[in-house]
């Protein structure tokens, strides 16, 4: 089948670099004489036929912008068979011969569902969590890490001035990647990850040891999904004498915002180009992913049937330098 018109959507949690990817998709398609419809708010917009034509001009001036110009959503309706049928129906109504889905784990599961219904589809990994199997890095991770270390550097300034310990909570769902890597590159004293039992006494000891070594601060990074969140951990530590007074900072959604770093602009661009070229070349039911410094094609079935727990790989590294 000759592809004349494709759809592109961003879905799930937004990630810096999504716009760079949308731009690359639109421009690569145009280069090949293919029209692009931008789908507004992910699968939700697809089901309700909320689309707009995107020309090369429409995606000018967006490569440096955080968020997503297409907006995004987490669609409950698309999880149902009927929702998926509606989506395919709308695609046919709008003359879409294929679709590029830019998003995280759940969005790629949605892409798989479309492929099963016979839709030519390519997935692009985009999520600050870096929990997507088949790609060393997802779009948005590098920017989120830079946001986190910038925040921790600032917290250390105030912590050092007041002789305080800070418990900093990062996002990342069940993966722990953001916490683990930011812990290494911000010089944190301890990182607490999902899936590991937290011994409050040993956390207290790390903080107390830092005090006794003459440090004027301590930074404990707690990943989302860890046994205790930052607030709970601070409660647990409340009655223990650890030398420093403690404060809690939950970084929250600022980790998802901001203009994409050079790395994320390039990654979004490379993945966007490759996804369109693959789709136009007849490839479907695949995700484009970064492996080493190459862009690889990974079957969506493999992507959605594996969970990625990259944090473990870095635990040893952290022990050497903390
Ligand atoms: O998947 C990205 C992410 O930011 C996770 O780290 C976090 O658990 C979740 O999304 C938060 O979702 P929401 O924006 O719906 O609160």
mmCIF file of C-alpha atoms and ligand atoms in Angstrom:
data_model
loop_
_atom_site.group_PDB
_atom_site.id
_atom_site.type_symbol
_atom_site.label_atom_id
_atom_site.label_comp_id
_atom_site.label_asym_id
_atom_site.label_seq_id
_atom_site.Cartn_x
_atom_site.Cartn_y
_atom_site.Cartn_z
ATOM 1 C CA UNK A 1 0.000 0.000 0.000
ATOM 2 C CA UNK A 2 1.296 3.457 -0.851
ATOM 3 C CA UNK A 3 1.161 5.724 2.171
ATOM 4 C CA UNK A 4 -0.141 9.211 1.319
ATOM 5 C CA UNK A 5 -1.163 10.543 4.708
ATOM 6 C CA UNK A 6 -0.059 9.644 8.237
ATOM 7 C CA UNK A 7 -1.119 10.668 11.714
ATOM 8 C CA UNK A 8 1.200 11.625 14.558
ATOM 9 C CA UNK A 9 0.336 11.809 18.238
ATOM 10 C CA UNK A 10 2.006 12.382 21.577
ATOM 11 C CA UNK A 11 0.503 10.327 24.385
ATOM 12 C CA UNK A 12 0.900 9.669 28.119
ATOM 13 C CA UNK A 13 3.051 11.961 30.277
ATOM 14 C CA UNK A 14 4.655 14.754 28.282
ATOM 15 C CA UNK A 15 8.422 14.660 27.849
ATOM 16 C CA UNK A 16 10.807 17.409 26.686
ATOM 17 C CA UNK A 17 11.883 16.630 23.131
ATOM 18 C CA UNK A 18 8.431 15.470 21.973
ATOM 19 C CA UNK A 19 8.152 18.634 19.890
ATOM 20 C CA UNK A 20 11.523 17.992 18.267
ATOM 21 C CA UNK A 21 10.202 14.567 17.324
ATOM 22 C CA UNK A 22 6.893 15.866 15.937
ATOM 23 C CA UNK A 23 8.844 18.397 13.879
ATOM 24 C CA UNK A 24 11.093 15.666 12.461
ATOM 25 C CA UNK A 25 8.087 13.456 11.651
ATOM 26 C CA UNK A 26 6.294 16.245 9.781
ATOM 27 C CA UNK A 27 9.362 17.356 7.861
ATOM 28 C CA UNK A 28 10.485 13.837 6.933
ATOM 29 C CA UNK A 29 6.990 13.018 5.722
ATOM 30 C CA UNK A 30 6.844 16.251 3.685
ATOM 31 C CA UNK A 31 10.259 15.466 2.205
ATOM 32 C CA UNK A 32 8.714 12.213 0.964
ATOM 33 C CA UNK A 33 5.544 13.868 -0.325
ATOM 34 C CA UNK A 34 3.361 12.510 2.493
ATOM 35 C CA UNK A 35 0.770 14.581 4.387
ATOM 36 C CA UNK A 36 0.625 14.617 8.183
ATOM 37 C CA UNK A 37 -2.346 15.000 10.479
ATOM 38 C CA UNK A 38 -1.508 15.988 14.048
ATOM 39 C CA UNK A 39 -3.774 14.197 16.523
ATOM 40 C CA UNK A 40 -4.697 16.344 19.517
ATOM 41 C CA UNK A 41 -4.438 14.811 23.018
ATOM 42 C CA UNK A 42 -3.273 11.334 22.084
ATOM 43 C CA UNK A 43 -5.660 8.397 21.809
ATOM 44 C CA UNK A 44 -8.484 10.482 23.250
ATOM 45 C CA UNK A 45 -8.231 12.851 20.288
ATOM 46 C CA UNK A 46 -7.912 9.966 17.859
ATOM 47 C CA UNK A 47 -11.178 8.440 19.072
ATOM 48 C CA UNK A 48 -12.973 11.771 18.701
ATOM 49 C CA UNK A 49 -11.382 12.701 15.375
ATOM 50 C CA UNK A 50 -9.575 15.748 16.770
ATOM 51 C CA UNK A 51 -6.938 16.237 14.123
ATOM 52 C CA UNK A 52 -5.314 19.101 12.275
ATOM 53 C CA UNK A 53 -3.118 19.159 9.223
ATOM 54 C CA UNK A 54 0.515 19.898 10.000
ATOM 55 C CA UNK A 55 2.749 21.505 7.394
ATOM 56 C CA UNK A 56 6.484 22.096 7.656
ATOM 57 C CA UNK A 57 5.656 25.698 8.556
ATOM 58 C CA UNK A 58 3.418 24.616 11.437
ATOM 59 C CA UNK A 59 6.326 22.903 13.151
ATOM 60 C CA UNK A 60 8.709 25.853 12.814
ATOM 61 C CA UNK A 61 10.003 27.323 16.081
ATOM 62 C CA UNK A 62 9.047 24.367 18.260
ATOM 63 C CA UNK A 63 12.283 22.376 18.542
ATOM 64 C CA UNK A 64 13.322 24.310 21.664
ATOM 65 C CA UNK A 65 9.935 24.106 23.395
ATOM 66 C CA UNK A 66 9.101 21.773 26.276
ATOM 67 C CA UNK A 67 5.717 20.027 26.551
ATOM 68 C CA UNK A 68 3.970 19.023 23.347
ATOM 69 C CA UNK A 69 2.197 21.253 20.829
ATOM 70 C CA UNK A 70 -0.173 18.337 20.140
ATOM 71 C CA UNK A 71 -1.060 18.070 23.827
ATOM 72 C CA UNK A 72 -1.373 14.706 25.462
ATOM 73 C CA UNK A 73 -3.716 12.612 27.574
ATOM 74 C CA UNK A 74 -4.125 9.246 29.217
ATOM 75 C CA UNK A 75 -7.210 7.734 27.595
ATOM 76 C CA UNK A 76 -9.378 5.280 29.516
ATOM 77 C CA UNK A 77 -11.666 4.840 26.528
ATOM 78 C CA UNK A 78 -8.869 3.607 24.289
ATOM 79 C CA UNK A 79 -8.178 0.770 26.729
ATOM 80 C CA UNK A 80 -11.470 -0.809 25.669
ATOM 81 C CA UNK A 81 -11.968 -2.784 22.464
ATOM 82 C CA UNK A 82 -14.768 -0.406 21.461
ATOM 83 C CA UNK A 83 -12.482 2.593 21.977
ATOM 84 C CA UNK A 84 -9.855 0.981 19.767
ATOM 85 C CA UNK A 85 -12.431 0.269 17.047
ATOM 86 C CA UNK A 86 -13.582 3.907 17.187
ATOM 87 C CA UNK A 87 -9.989 5.016 16.769
ATOM 88 C CA UNK A 88 -9.490 2.879 13.655
ATOM 89 C CA UNK A 89 -12.795 4.129 12.262
ATOM 90 C CA UNK A 90 -11.687 7.753 12.740
ATOM 91 C CA UNK A 91 -8.359 6.988 11.098
ATOM 92 C CA UNK A 92 -10.202 5.648 8.062
ATOM 93 C CA UNK A 93 -12.551 8.669 8.035
ATOM 94 C CA UNK A 94 -9.537 10.954 7.974
ATOM 95 C CA UNK A 95 -7.703 8.948 5.333
ATOM 96 C CA UNK A 96 -4.767 8.096 7.588
ATOM 97 C CA UNK A 97 -2.719 5.261 6.096
ATOM 98 C CA UNK A 98 -0.487 4.882 9.136
ATOM 99 C CA UNK A 99 0.361 6.421 12.463
ATOM 100 C CA UNK A 100 3.358 7.406 14.579
ATOM 101 C CA UNK A 101 2.799 7.142 18.347
ATOM 102 C CA UNK A 102 5.248 9.099 20.512
ATOM 103 C CA UNK A 103 4.945 8.168 24.178
ATOM 104 C CA UNK A 104 5.694 5.877 27.100
ATOM 105 C CA UNK A 105 4.939 2.329 28.072
ATOM 106 C CA UNK A 106 1.129 2.602 28.039
ATOM 107 C CA UNK A 107 1.136 4.524 24.761
ATOM 108 C CA UNK A 108 3.255 1.851 23.101
ATOM 109 C CA UNK A 109 0.822 -0.795 24.349
ATOM 110 C CA UNK A 110 -1.841 1.243 22.565
ATOM 111 C CA UNK A 111 0.286 1.246 19.405
ATOM 112 C CA UNK A 112 0.480 -2.548 19.655
ATOM 113 C CA UNK A 113 -3.309 -2.727 19.927
ATOM 114 C CA UNK A 114 -3.648 -0.660 16.735
ATOM 115 C CA UNK A 115 -1.154 -2.926 14.955
ATOM 116 C CA UNK A 116 -3.250 -5.922 15.952
ATOM 117 C CA UNK A 117 -6.226 -4.276 14.262
ATOM 118 C CA UNK A 118 -4.183 -4.023 11.057
ATOM 119 C CA UNK A 119 -3.090 -0.383 11.315
ATOM 120 C CA UNK A 120 0.448 0.392 10.038
ATOM 121 C CA UNK A 121 2.081 1.850 13.151
ATOM 122 C CA UNK A 122 5.484 2.883 14.483
ATOM 123 C CA UNK A 123 6.230 3.709 18.118
ATOM 124 C CA UNK A 124 8.716 6.252 19.471
ATOM 125 C CA UNK A 125 9.846 6.008 23.134
ATOM 126 C CA UNK A 126 9.229 9.234 25.052
ATOM 127 C CA UNK A 127 9.003 9.312 28.852
ATOM 128 C CA UNK A 128 11.143 10.896 31.508
ATOM 129 C CA UNK A 129 11.054 7.579 33.435
ATOM 130 C CA UNK A 130 13.417 5.722 31.036
ATOM 131 C CA UNK A 131 11.514 2.530 31.691
ATOM 132 C CA UNK A 132 10.904 1.535 28.071
ATOM 133 C CA UNK A 133 12.485 -1.725 26.966
ATOM 134 C CA UNK A 134 14.503 -1.611 23.742
ATOM 135 C CA UNK A 135 15.907 1.921 23.941
ATOM 136 C CA UNK A 136 18.900 2.963 26.029
ATOM 137 C CA UNK A 137 17.345 6.385 26.413
ATOM 138 C CA UNK A 138 13.829 7.672 25.869
ATOM 139 C CA UNK A 139 13.040 11.201 24.773
ATOM 140 C CA UNK A 140 12.890 13.524 27.800
ATOM 141 C CA UNK A 141 15.118 11.598 30.193
ATOM 142 C CA UNK A 142 18.212 13.727 29.703
ATOM 143 C CA UNK A 143 16.301 16.971 30.199
ATOM 144 C CA UNK A 144 14.613 15.627 33.339
ATOM 145 C CA UNK A 145 17.992 14.571 34.741
ATOM 146 C CA UNK A 146 19.389 18.034 34.093
ATOM 147 C CA UNK A 147 16.392 19.583 35.852
ATOM 148 C CA UNK A 148 16.895 17.281 38.838
ATOM 149 C CA UNK A 149 20.605 17.917 39.254
ATOM 150 C CA UNK A 150 20.043 21.638 38.888
ATOM 151 C CA UNK A 151 17.494 21.420 41.721
ATOM 152 C CA UNK A 152 19.766 19.275 43.901
ATOM 153 C CA UNK A 153 22.703 21.651 43.346
ATOM 154 C CA UNK A 154 20.500 24.481 44.585
ATOM 155 C CA UNK A 155 19.242 22.476 47.537
ATOM 156 C CA UNK A 156 22.824 21.684 48.493
ATOM 157 C CA UNK A 157 23.601 25.416 48.622
ATOM 158 C CA UNK A 158 20.896 26.021 51.189
ATOM 159 C CA UNK A 159 21.533 22.706 52.973
ATOM 160 C CA UNK A 160 25.210 23.586 53.438
ATOM 161 C CA UNK A 161 24.358 27.036 54.722
ATOM 162 C CA UNK A 162 22.062 25.625 57.412
ATOM 163 C CA UNK A 163 23.728 22.289 58.218
ATOM 164 C CA UNK A 164 20.720 20.346 56.978
ATOM 165 C CA UNK A 165 19.906 17.030 55.396
ATOM 166 C CA UNK A 166 17.531 17.114 52.420
ATOM 167 C CA UNK A 167 15.338 14.234 51.371
ATOM 168 C CA UNK A 168 14.622 14.782 47.688
ATOM 169 C CA UNK A 169 11.902 12.830 45.902
ATOM 170 C CA UNK A 170 12.141 12.219 42.163
ATOM 171 C CA UNK A 171 9.551 10.884 39.702
ATOM 172 C CA UNK A 172 10.097 7.746 37.657
ATOM 173 C CA UNK A 173 7.210 5.415 38.430
ATOM 174 C CA UNK A 174 8.604 1.967 39.386
ATOM 175 C CA UNK A 175 11.868 2.278 37.518
ATOM 176 C CA UNK A 176 14.145 4.328 39.759
ATOM 177 C CA UNK A 177 16.368 5.444 36.890
ATOM 178 C CA UNK A 178 16.051 9.180 37.495
ATOM 179 C CA UNK A 179 16.810 8.757 41.204
ATOM 180 C CA UNK A 180 19.756 6.453 40.644
ATOM 181 C CA UNK A 181 21.456 8.521 37.952
ATOM 182 C CA UNK A 182 20.770 11.887 39.552
ATOM 183 C CA UNK A 183 22.103 10.474 42.829
ATOM 184 C CA UNK A 184 25.381 9.559 41.136
ATOM 185 C CA UNK A 185 25.856 12.791 39.231
ATOM 186 C CA UNK A 186 24.758 15.147 41.988
ATOM 187 C CA UNK A 187 26.937 13.565 44.655
ATOM 188 C CA UNK A 188 24.092 12.393 46.897
ATOM 189 C CA UNK A 189 24.905 10.472 50.066
ATOM 190 C CA UNK A 190 22.220 7.833 49.505
ATOM 191 C CA UNK A 191 19.653 6.739 46.926
ATOM 192 C CA UNK A 192 16.518 4.765 47.813
ATOM 193 C CA UNK A 193 14.959 2.804 44.986
ATOM 194 C CA UNK A 194 11.720 0.947 44.277
ATOM 195 C CA UNK A 195 11.795 -2.737 45.126
ATOM 196 C CA UNK A 196 14.419 -2.391 47.865
ATOM 197 C CA UNK A 197 13.550 -2.628 51.539
ATOM 198 C CA UNK A 198 14.328 0.617 53.348
ATOM 199 C CA UNK A 199 16.008 0.246 56.699
ATOM 200 C CA UNK A 200 15.360 3.537 58.487
ATOM 201 C CA UNK A 201 18.259 2.908 60.906
ATOM 202 C CA UNK A 202 20.735 2.672 58.023
ATOM 203 C CA UNK A 203 19.378 5.851 56.436
ATOM 204 C CA UNK A 204 19.849 7.559 59.804
ATOM 205 C CA UNK A 205 23.385 6.186 60.009
ATOM 206 C CA UNK A 206 24.323 7.551 56.575
ATOM 207 C CA UNK A 207 23.103 11.004 57.595
ATOM 208 C CA UNK A 208 24.838 10.821 60.969
ATOM 209 C CA UNK A 209 28.106 9.598 59.384
ATOM 210 C CA UNK A 210 28.015 12.542 56.974
ATOM 211 C CA UNK A 211 27.690 14.854 59.952
ATOM 212 C CA UNK A 212 30.517 13.204 61.820
ATOM 213 C CA UNK A 213 32.800 13.307 58.771
ATOM 214 C CA UNK A 214 32.444 17.086 58.972
ATOM 215 C CA UNK A 215 30.118 17.546 56.010
ATOM 216 C CA UNK A 216 27.746 20.483 56.258
ATOM 217 C CA UNK A 217 24.918 18.778 54.394
ATOM 218 C CA UNK A 218 23.526 15.409 53.350
ATOM 219 C CA UNK A 219 21.363 14.615 50.326
ATOM 220 C CA UNK A 220 19.163 11.530 50.244
ATOM 221 C CA UNK A 221 17.398 10.892 46.926
ATOM 222 C CA UNK A 222 14.177 8.877 47.158
ATOM 223 C CA UNK A 223 12.633 7.467 43.994
ATOM 224 C CA UNK A 224 8.912 7.476 43.363
ATOM 225 C CA UNK A 225 7.773 3.917 44.068
ATOM 226 C CA UNK A 226 10.269 3.356 46.898
ATOM 227 C CA UNK A 227 8.992 1.708 50.094
ATOM 228 C CA UNK A 228 8.644 5.114 51.773
ATOM 229 C CA UNK A 229 8.082 8.376 49.948
ATOM 230 C CA UNK A 230 10.099 11.403 51.045
ATOM 231 C CA UNK A 231 7.462 12.654 53.485
ATOM 232 C CA UNK A 232 7.010 9.250 55.098
ATOM 233 C CA UNK A 233 10.755 8.783 55.385
ATOM 234 C CA UNK A 234 11.150 12.126 57.086
ATOM 235 C CA UNK A 235 8.420 11.093 59.555
ATOM 236 C CA UNK A 236 10.256 7.849 60.256
ATOM 237 C CA UNK A 237 13.461 9.794 60.917
ATOM 238 C CA UNK A 238 11.742 12.437 63.060
ATOM 239 C CA UNK A 239 12.558 10.967 66.448
ATOM 240 C CA UNK A 240 16.081 9.831 65.618
ATOM 241 C CA UNK A 241 19.013 12.086 66.433
ATOM 242 C CA UNK A 242 21.054 12.209 63.213
ATOM 243 C CA UNK A 243 23.085 15.408 63.682
ATOM 244 C CA UNK A 244 21.389 17.382 60.908
ATOM 245 C CA UNK A 245 17.844 18.708 60.862
ATOM 246 C CA UNK A 246 16.047 17.384 57.828
ATOM 247 C CA UNK A 247 13.869 18.972 55.178
ATOM 248 C CA UNK A 248 11.856 17.409 52.372
ATOM 249 C CA UNK A 249 11.630 18.508 48.737
ATOM 250 C CA UNK A 250 9.317 16.772 46.287
ATOM 251 C CA UNK A 251 10.426 17.788 42.817
ATOM 252 C CA UNK A 252 7.161 16.739 41.141
ATOM 253 C CA UNK A 253 6.125 17.878 37.704
ATOM 254 C CA UNK A 254 8.902 20.421 37.207
ATOM 255 C CA UNK A 255 10.848 17.330 36.151
ATOM 256 C CA UNK A 256 8.655 17.072 33.070
ATOM 257 C CA UNK A 257 8.903 20.706 32.000
ATOM 258 C CA UNK A 258 11.470 22.955 30.395
ATOM 259 C CA UNK A 259 13.112 23.216 27.004
ATOM 260 C CA UNK A 260 14.801 19.994 25.834
ATOM 261 C CA UNK A 261 18.556 19.606 26.151
ATOM 262 C CA UNK A 262 20.780 19.218 23.089
ATOM 263 C CA UNK A 263 20.661 15.449 23.633
ATOM 264 C CA UNK A 264 16.853 15.305 23.662
ATOM 265 C CA UNK A 265 16.501 17.564 20.627
ATOM 266 C CA UNK A 266 18.839 15.306 18.676
ATOM 267 C CA UNK A 267 17.280 12.083 19.969
ATOM 268 C CA UNK A 268 13.754 13.324 19.180
ATOM 269 C CA UNK A 269 14.905 14.334 15.697
ATOM 270 C CA UNK A 270 16.707 11.062 14.950
ATOM 271 C CA UNK A 271 13.857 8.885 16.220
ATOM 272 C CA UNK A 272 11.255 10.972 14.394
ATOM 273 C CA UNK A 273 13.070 10.703 11.061
ATOM 274 C CA UNK A 274 13.646 6.973 11.410
ATOM 275 C CA UNK A 275 10.058 6.226 12.446
ATOM 276 C CA UNK A 276 8.673 7.871 9.292
ATOM 277 C CA UNK A 277 11.254 6.303 7.000
ATOM 278 C CA UNK A 278 10.481 2.875 8.442
ATOM 279 C CA UNK A 279 6.708 3.343 8.133
ATOM 280 C CA UNK A 280 6.977 4.564 4.530
ATOM 281 C CA UNK A 281 9.279 1.648 3.775
ATOM 282 C CA UNK A 282 6.549 -0.811 4.838
ATOM 283 C CA UNK A 283 7.693 -1.522 8.407
ATOM 284 C CA UNK A 284 4.970 -1.725 11.035
ATOM 285 C CA UNK A 285 4.379 -2.894 14.606
ATOM 286 C CA UNK A 286 7.881 -1.726 15.623
ATOM 287 C CA UNK A 287 9.439 0.885 17.895
ATOM 288 C CA UNK A 288 12.496 2.935 16.983
ATOM 289 C CA UNK A 289 15.011 2.905 19.826
ATOM 290 C CA UNK A 290 18.483 4.131 20.664
ATOM 291 C CA UNK A 291 20.904 1.233 21.108
ATOM 292 C CA UNK A 292 24.498 2.338 21.592
ATOM 293 C CA UNK A 293 24.699 5.220 19.157
ATOM 294 C CA UNK A 294 22.522 3.564 16.549
ATOM 295 C CA UNK A 295 18.787 3.764 15.932
ATOM 296 C CA UNK A 296 17.372 0.237 16.009
ATOM 297 C CA UNK A 297 13.958 -1.247 15.211
ATOM 298 C CA UNK A 298 12.434 -3.253 18.046
ATOM 299 C CA UNK A 299 9.191 -5.263 17.695
ATOM 300 C CA UNK A 300 6.419 -3.673 19.769
ATOM 301 C CA UNK A 301 5.542 -7.131 21.124
ATOM 302 C CA UNK A 302 9.001 -7.253 22.739
ATOM 303 C CA UNK A 303 8.771 -3.686 24.008
ATOM 304 C CA UNK A 304 5.462 -4.201 25.772
ATOM 305 C CA UNK A 305 6.248 -7.627 27.204
ATOM 306 C CA UNK A 306 9.390 -6.558 29.092
ATOM 307 C CA UNK A 307 9.883 -4.260 32.034
ATOM 308 C CA UNK A 308 13.118 -2.394 32.280
ATOM 309 C CA UNK A 309 14.914 -1.947 35.551
ATOM 310 C CA UNK A 310 18.045 -0.073 34.610
ATOM 311 C CA UNK A 311 18.665 1.289 38.084
ATOM 312 C CA UNK A 312 20.295 -1.931 39.293
ATOM 313 C CA UNK A 313 23.087 -1.583 36.720
ATOM 314 C CA UNK A 314 24.206 1.608 38.376
ATOM 315 C CA UNK A 315 23.967 0.559 42.024
ATOM 316 C CA UNK A 316 27.567 -0.690 42.147
ATOM 317 C CA UNK A 317 28.764 2.455 40.443
ATOM 318 C CA UNK A 318 27.014 4.564 43.063
ATOM 319 C CA UNK A 319 28.647 2.592 45.903
ATOM 320 C CA UNK A 320 32.109 3.423 44.546
ATOM 321 C CA UNK A 321 31.592 7.152 44.446
ATOM 322 C CA UNK A 322 29.160 7.973 47.259
HETATM 323 O O1 LIG B 1 5.508 8.701 33.319
HETATM 324 C C1 LIG B 1 5.913 9.995 33.654
HETATM 325 C C2 LIG B 1 5.442 10.372 35.021
HETATM 326 O O2 LIG B 1 5.865 11.695 35.284
HETATM 327 C C3 LIG B 1 5.859 9.440 36.144
HETATM 328 O O3 LIG B 1 7.182 9.655 36.551
HETATM 329 C C4 LIG B 1 4.832 9.739 37.194
HETATM 330 O O4 LIG B 1 4.611 8.617 37.994
HETATM 331 C C5 LIG B 1 3.601 10.054 36.406
HETATM 332 O O5 LIG B 1 4.030 10.362 35.087
HETATM 333 C C6 LIG B 1 2.778 11.197 36.940
HETATM 334 O O6 LIG B 1 1.614 11.276 36.187
HETATM 335 P P1 LIG B 1 0.611 12.509 36.182
HETATM 336 O O7 LIG B 1 1.218 13.594 35.336
HETATM 337 O O8 LIG B 1 -0.614 11.945 35.574
HETATM 338 O O9 LIG B 1 0.469 12.957 37.596
#
